PDB file of C-alpha atoms in Angstrom:
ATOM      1  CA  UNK A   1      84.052  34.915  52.458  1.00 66.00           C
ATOM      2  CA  UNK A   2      80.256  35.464  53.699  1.00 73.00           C
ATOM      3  CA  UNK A   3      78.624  32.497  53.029  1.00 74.00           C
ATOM      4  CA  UNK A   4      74.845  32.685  51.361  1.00 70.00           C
ATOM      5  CA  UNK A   5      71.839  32.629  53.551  1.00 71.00           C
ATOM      6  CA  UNK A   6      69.446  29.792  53.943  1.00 71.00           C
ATOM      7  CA  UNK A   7      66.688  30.011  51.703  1.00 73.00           C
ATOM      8  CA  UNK A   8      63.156  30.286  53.725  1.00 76.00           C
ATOM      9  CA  UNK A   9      60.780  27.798  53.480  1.00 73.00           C
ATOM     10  CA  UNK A  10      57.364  28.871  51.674  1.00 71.00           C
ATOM     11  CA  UNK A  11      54.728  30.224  53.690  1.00 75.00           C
ATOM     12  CA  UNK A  12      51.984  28.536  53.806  1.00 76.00           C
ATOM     13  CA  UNK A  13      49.388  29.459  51.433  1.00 76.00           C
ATOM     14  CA  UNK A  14      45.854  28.222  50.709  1.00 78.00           C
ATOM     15  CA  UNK A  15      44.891  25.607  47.845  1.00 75.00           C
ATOM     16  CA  UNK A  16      42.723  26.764  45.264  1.00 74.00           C
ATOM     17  CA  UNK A  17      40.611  24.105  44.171  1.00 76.00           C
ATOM     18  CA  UNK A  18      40.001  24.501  40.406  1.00 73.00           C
ATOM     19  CA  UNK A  19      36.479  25.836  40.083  1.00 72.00           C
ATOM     20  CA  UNK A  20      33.464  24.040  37.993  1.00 71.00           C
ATOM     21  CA  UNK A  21      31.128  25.779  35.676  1.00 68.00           C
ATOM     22  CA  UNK A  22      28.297  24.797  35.186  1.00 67.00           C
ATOM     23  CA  UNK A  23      26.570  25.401  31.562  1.00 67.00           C
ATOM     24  CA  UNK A  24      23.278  24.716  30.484  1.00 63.00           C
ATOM     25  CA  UNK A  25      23.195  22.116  28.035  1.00 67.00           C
ATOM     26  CA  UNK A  26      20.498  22.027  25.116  1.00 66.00           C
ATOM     27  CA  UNK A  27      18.333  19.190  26.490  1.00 69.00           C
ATOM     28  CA  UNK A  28      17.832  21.361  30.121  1.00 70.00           C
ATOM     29  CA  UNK A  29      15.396  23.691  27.801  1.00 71.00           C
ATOM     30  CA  UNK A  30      13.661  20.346  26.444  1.00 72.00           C
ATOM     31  CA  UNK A  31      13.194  19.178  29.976  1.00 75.00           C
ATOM     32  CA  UNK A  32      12.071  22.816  31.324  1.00 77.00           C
ATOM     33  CA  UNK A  33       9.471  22.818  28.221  1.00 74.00           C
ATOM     34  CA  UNK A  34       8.371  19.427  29.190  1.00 75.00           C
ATOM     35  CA  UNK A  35       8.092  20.509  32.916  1.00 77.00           C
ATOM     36  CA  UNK A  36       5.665  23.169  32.188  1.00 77.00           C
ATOM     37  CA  UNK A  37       3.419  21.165  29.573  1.00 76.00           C
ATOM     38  CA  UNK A  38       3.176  17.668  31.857  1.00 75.00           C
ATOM     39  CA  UNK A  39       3.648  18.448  35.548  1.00 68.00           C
ATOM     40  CA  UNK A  40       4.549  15.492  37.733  1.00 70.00           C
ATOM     41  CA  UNK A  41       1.401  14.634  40.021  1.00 68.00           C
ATOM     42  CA  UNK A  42       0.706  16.385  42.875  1.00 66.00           C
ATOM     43  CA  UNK A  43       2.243  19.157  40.841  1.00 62.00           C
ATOM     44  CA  UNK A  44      -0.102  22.253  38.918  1.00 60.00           C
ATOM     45  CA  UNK A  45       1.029  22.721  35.388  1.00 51.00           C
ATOM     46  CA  UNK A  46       2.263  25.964  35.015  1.00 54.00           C
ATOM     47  CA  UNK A  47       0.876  28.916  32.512  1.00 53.00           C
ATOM     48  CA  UNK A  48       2.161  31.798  30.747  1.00 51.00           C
ATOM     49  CA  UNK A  49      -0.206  34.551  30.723  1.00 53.00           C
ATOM     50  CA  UNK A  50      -3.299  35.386  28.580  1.00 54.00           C
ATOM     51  CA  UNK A  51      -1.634  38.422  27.203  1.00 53.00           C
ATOM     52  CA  UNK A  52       1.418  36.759  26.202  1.00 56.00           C
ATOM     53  CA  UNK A  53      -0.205  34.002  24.592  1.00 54.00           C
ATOM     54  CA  UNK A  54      -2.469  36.350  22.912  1.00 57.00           C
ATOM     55  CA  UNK A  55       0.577  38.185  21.107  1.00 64.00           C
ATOM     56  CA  UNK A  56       1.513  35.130  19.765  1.00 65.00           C
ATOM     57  CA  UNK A  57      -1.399  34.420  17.673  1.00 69.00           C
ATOM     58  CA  UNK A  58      -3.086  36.097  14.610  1.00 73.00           C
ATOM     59  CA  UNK A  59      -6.583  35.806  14.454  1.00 75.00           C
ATOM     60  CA  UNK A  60      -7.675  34.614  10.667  1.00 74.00           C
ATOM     61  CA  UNK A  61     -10.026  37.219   8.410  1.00 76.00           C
ATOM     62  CA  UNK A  62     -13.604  36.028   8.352  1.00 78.00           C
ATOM     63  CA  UNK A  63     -15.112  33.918   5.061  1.00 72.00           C
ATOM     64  CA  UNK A  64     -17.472  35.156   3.461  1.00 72.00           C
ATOM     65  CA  UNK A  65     -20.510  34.062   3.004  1.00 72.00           C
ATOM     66  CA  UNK A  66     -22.109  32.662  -0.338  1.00 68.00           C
ATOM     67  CA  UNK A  67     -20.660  30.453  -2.574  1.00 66.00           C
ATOM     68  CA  UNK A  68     -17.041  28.962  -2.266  1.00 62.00           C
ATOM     69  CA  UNK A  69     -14.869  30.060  -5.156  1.00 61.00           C
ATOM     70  CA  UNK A  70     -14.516  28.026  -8.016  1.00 62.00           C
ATOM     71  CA  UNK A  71     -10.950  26.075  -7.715  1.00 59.00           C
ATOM     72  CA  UNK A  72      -8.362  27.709 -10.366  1.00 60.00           C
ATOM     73  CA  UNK A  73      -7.307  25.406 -13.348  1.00 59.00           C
ATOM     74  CA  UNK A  74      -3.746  24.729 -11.781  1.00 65.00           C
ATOM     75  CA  UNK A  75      -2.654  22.245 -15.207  1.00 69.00           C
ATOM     76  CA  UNK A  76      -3.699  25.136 -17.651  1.00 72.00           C
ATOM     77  CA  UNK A  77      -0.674  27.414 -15.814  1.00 74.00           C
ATOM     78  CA  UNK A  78       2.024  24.689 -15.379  1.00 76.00           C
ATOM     79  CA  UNK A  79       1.464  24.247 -18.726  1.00 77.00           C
ATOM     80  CA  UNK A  80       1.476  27.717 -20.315  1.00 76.00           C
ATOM     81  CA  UNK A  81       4.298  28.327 -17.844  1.00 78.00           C
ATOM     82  CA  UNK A  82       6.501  25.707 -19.139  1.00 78.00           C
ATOM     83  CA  UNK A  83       5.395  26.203 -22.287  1.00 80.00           C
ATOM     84  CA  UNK A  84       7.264  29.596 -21.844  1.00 77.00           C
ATOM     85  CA  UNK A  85      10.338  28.498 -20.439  1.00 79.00           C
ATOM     86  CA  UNK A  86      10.822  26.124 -23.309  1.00 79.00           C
ATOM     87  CA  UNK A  87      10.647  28.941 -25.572  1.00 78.00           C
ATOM     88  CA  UNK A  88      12.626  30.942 -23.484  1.00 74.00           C
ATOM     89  CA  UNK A  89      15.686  28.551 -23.578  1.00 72.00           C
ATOM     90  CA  UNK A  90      15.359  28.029 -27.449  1.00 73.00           C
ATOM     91  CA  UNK A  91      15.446  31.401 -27.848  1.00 72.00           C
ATOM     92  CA  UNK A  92      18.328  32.109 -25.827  1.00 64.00           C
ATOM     93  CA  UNK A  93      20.033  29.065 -27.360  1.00 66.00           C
ATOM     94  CA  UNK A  94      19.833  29.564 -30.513  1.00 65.00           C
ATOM     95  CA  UNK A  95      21.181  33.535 -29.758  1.00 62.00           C
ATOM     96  CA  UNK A  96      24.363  31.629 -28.150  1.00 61.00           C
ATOM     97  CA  UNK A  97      24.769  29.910 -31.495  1.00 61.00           C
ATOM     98  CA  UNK A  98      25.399  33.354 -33.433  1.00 57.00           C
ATOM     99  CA  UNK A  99      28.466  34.492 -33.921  1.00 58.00           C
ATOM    100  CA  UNK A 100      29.610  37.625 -31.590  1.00 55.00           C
ATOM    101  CA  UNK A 101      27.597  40.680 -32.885  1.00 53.00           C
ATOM    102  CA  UNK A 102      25.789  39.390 -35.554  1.00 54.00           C
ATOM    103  CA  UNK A 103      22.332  39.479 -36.360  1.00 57.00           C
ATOM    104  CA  UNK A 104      20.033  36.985 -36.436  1.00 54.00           C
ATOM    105  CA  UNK A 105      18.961  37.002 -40.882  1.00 57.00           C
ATOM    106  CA  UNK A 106      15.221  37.142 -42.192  1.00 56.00           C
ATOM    107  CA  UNK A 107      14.602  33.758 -43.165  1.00 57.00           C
ATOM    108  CA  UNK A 108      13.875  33.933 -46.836  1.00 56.00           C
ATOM    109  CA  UNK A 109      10.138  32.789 -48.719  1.00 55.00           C
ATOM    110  CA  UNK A 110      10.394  29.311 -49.376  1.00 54.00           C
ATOM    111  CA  UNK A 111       9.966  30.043 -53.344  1.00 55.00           C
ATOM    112  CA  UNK A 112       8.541  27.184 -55.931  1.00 52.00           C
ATOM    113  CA  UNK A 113      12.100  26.509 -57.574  1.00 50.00           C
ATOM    114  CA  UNK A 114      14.440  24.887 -55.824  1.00 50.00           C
ATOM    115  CA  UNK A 115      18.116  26.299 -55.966  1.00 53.00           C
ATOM    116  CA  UNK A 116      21.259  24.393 -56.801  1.00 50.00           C
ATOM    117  CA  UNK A 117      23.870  23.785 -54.269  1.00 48.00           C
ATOM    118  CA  UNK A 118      27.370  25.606 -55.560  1.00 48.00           C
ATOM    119  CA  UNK A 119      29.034  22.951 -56.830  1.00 45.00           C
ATOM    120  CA  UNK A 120      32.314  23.894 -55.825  1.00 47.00           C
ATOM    121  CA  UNK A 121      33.009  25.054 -52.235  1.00 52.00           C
ATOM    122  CA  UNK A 122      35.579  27.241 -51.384  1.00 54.00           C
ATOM    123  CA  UNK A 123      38.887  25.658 -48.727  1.00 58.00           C
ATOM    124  CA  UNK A 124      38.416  27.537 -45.469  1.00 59.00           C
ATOM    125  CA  UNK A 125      42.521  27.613 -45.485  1.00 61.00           C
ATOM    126  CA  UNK A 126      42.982  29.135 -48.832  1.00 65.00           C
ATOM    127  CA  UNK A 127      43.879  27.582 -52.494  1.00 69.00           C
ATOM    128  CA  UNK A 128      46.371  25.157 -52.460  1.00 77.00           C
ATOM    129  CA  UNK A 129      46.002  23.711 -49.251  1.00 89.00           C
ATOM    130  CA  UNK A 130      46.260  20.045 -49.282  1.00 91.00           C
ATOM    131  CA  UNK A 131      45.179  17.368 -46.160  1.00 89.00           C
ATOM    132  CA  UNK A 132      44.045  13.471 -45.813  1.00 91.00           C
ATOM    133  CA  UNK A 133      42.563  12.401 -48.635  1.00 90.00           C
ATOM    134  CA  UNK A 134      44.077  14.485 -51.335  1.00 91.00           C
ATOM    135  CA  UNK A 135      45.859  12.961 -54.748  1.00 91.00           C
ATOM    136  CA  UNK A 136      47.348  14.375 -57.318  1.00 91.00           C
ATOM    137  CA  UNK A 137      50.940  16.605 -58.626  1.00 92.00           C
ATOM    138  CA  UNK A 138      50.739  18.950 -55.766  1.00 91.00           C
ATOM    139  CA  UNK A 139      50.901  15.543 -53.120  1.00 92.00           C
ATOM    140  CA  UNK A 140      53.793  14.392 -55.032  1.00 92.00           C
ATOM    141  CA  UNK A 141      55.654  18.079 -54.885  1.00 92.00           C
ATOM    142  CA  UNK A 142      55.137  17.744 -50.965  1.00 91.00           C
ATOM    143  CA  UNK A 143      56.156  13.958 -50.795  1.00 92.00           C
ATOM    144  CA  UNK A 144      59.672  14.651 -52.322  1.00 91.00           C
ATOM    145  CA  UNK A 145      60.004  18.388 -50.569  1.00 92.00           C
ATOM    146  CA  UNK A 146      59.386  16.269 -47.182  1.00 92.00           C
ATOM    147  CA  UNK A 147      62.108  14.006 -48.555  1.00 91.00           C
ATOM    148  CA  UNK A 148      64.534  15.848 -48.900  1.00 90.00           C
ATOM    149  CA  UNK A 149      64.213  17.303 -44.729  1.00 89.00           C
ATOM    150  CA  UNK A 150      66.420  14.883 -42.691  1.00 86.00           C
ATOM    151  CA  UNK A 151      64.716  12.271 -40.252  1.00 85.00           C
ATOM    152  CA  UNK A 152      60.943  13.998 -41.300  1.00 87.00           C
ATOM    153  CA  UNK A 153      59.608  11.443 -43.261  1.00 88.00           C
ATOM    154  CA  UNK A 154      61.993   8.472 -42.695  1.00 81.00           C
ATOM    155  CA  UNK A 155      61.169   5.866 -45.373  1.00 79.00           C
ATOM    156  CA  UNK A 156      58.455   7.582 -47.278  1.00 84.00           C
ATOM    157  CA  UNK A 157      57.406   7.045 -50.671  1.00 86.00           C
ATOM    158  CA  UNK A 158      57.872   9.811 -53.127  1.00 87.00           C
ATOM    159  CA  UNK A 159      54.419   8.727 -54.667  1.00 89.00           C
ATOM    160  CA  UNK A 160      51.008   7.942 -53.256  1.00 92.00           C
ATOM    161  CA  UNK A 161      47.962  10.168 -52.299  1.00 92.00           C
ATOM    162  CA  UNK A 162      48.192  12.687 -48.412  1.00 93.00           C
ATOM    163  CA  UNK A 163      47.775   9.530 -46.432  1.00 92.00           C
ATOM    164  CA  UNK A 164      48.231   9.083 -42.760  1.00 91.00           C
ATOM    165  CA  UNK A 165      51.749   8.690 -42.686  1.00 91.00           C
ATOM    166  CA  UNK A 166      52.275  11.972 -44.617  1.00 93.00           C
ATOM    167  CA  UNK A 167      50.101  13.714 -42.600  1.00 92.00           C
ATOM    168  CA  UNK A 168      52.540  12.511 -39.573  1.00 92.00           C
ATOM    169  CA  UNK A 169      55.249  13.728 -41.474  1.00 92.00           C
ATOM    170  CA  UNK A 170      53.478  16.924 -41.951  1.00 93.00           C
ATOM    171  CA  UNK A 171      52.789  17.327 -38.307  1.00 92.00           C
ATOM    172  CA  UNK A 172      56.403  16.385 -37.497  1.00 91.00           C
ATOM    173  CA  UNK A 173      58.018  19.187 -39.655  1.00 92.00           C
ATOM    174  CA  UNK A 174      55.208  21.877 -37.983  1.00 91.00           C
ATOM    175  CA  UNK A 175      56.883  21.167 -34.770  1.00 90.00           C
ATOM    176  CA  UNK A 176      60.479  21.050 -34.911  1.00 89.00           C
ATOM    177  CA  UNK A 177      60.270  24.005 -37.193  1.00 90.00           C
ATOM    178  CA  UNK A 178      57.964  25.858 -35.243  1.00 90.00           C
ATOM    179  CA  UNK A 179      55.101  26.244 -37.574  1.00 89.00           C
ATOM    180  CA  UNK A 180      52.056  27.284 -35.908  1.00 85.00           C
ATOM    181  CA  UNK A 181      49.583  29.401 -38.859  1.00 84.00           C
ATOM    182  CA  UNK A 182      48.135  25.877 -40.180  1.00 89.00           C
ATOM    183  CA  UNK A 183      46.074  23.016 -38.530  1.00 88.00           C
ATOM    184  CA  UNK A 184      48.817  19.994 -37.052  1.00 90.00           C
ATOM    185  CA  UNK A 185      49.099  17.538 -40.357  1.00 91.00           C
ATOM    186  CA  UNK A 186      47.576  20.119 -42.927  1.00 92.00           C
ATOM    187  CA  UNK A 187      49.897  21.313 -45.596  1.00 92.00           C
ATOM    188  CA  UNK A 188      48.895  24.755 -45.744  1.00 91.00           C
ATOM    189  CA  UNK A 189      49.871  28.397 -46.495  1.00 90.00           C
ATOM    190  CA  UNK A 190      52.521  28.636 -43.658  1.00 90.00           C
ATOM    191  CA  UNK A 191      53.696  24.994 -43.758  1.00 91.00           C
ATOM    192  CA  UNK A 192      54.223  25.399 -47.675  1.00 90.00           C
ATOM    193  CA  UNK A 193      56.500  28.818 -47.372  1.00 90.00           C
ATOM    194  CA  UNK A 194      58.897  27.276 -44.384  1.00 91.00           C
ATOM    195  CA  UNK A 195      59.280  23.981 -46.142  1.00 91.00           C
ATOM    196  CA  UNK A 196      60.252  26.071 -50.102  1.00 90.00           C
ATOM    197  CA  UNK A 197      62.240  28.503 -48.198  1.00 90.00           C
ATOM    198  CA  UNK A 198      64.262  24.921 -47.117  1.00 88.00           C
ATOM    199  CA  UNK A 199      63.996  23.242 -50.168  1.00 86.00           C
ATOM    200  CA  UNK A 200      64.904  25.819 -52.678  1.00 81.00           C
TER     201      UNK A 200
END
């Protein structure tokens, strides 16, 4: 069996040393600037020249002559100019207030005689709706309806005005049964056809 051969040594090569960049930092065009404004003694201060300094500058238009103008009433604009932002802002304020396409209404002339109120108001949920603060036979329907629904108004009184504890038991029925048309606590339209249907 041919046995392998001996490896050969390297050759020798050359080192590469690792090279070094230099980079000008920001303070070498500080010192350069400095250089050229205050030369060290013995030294003449360098200058750029006369056409390159002249491009740099803009020459100013000449004054006339005569009177100087008379200074411009500066607090008379801040004012009128605030003045007109405040309106601005109420007026876009108040447009935010309207409902979504509706007009803003003609005020109407104040007249002599002053109108009465309505003296009923109308319940934004409908007839019949009852909530906190409520009395009467209608109260006392609900009280003994929400009896009669197991663990929904544990240890309630069949009698009494829509006080807080009703109203809990209220808002306790809307969410195991899934009632979502009426406010949470307010016995209204939806709340009062779930809870007939299941206490017929």
């Amino acid at each position: 069996m041919p046995t392998p051969p001996d490896p050969e040594r390297p050759r020798p090569a050359r080192v590469v040393e690792p090279v070094r960049v230099l980079r000008a930092r920001p303070t070498d065009a500080l010192a350069e600037l400095m250089r050229e404004l205050m030369p060290e003694p013995g030294e003449r201060a360098r200058t750029t020249p006369r056409a390159e300094a002249e491009e740099d500058t803009e020459e100013l238009p000449p004054v006339p002559a005569g009177d100087p103008p008379a200074p411009r009433p500066r607090r008379r604009r801040r004012a009128v100019a605030s003045a007109l932002a405040a309106a601005a802002l109420a007026g876009f304020g108040g447009a935010l207030l309207l409902p979504d396409g509706q007009e803003p209404a003609a005020r109407p002339a104040p007249s002599a005689v002053p109108t009465a109120a309505p003296a009923t108001t109308a319940d934004p949920d409908g007839p019949g709706t009852l909530r906190r603060g409520d009395s009467g036979p209608a109260v006392t329907e609900l009280r003994h309806r929400l009896l009669r629904i197991p663990d929904v108004f544990r240890d309630g009184s069949a009698t009494g005005p829509y006080d807080a504890p009703l109203a809990a038991a209220v808002a306790r029925f809307q969410l195991w049964y899934g009632i979502r048309g009426d406010e949470t606590g307010v016995y209204g339209d939806d709340t009062r056809r779930d809870l007939e249907s299941r206490t017929r």
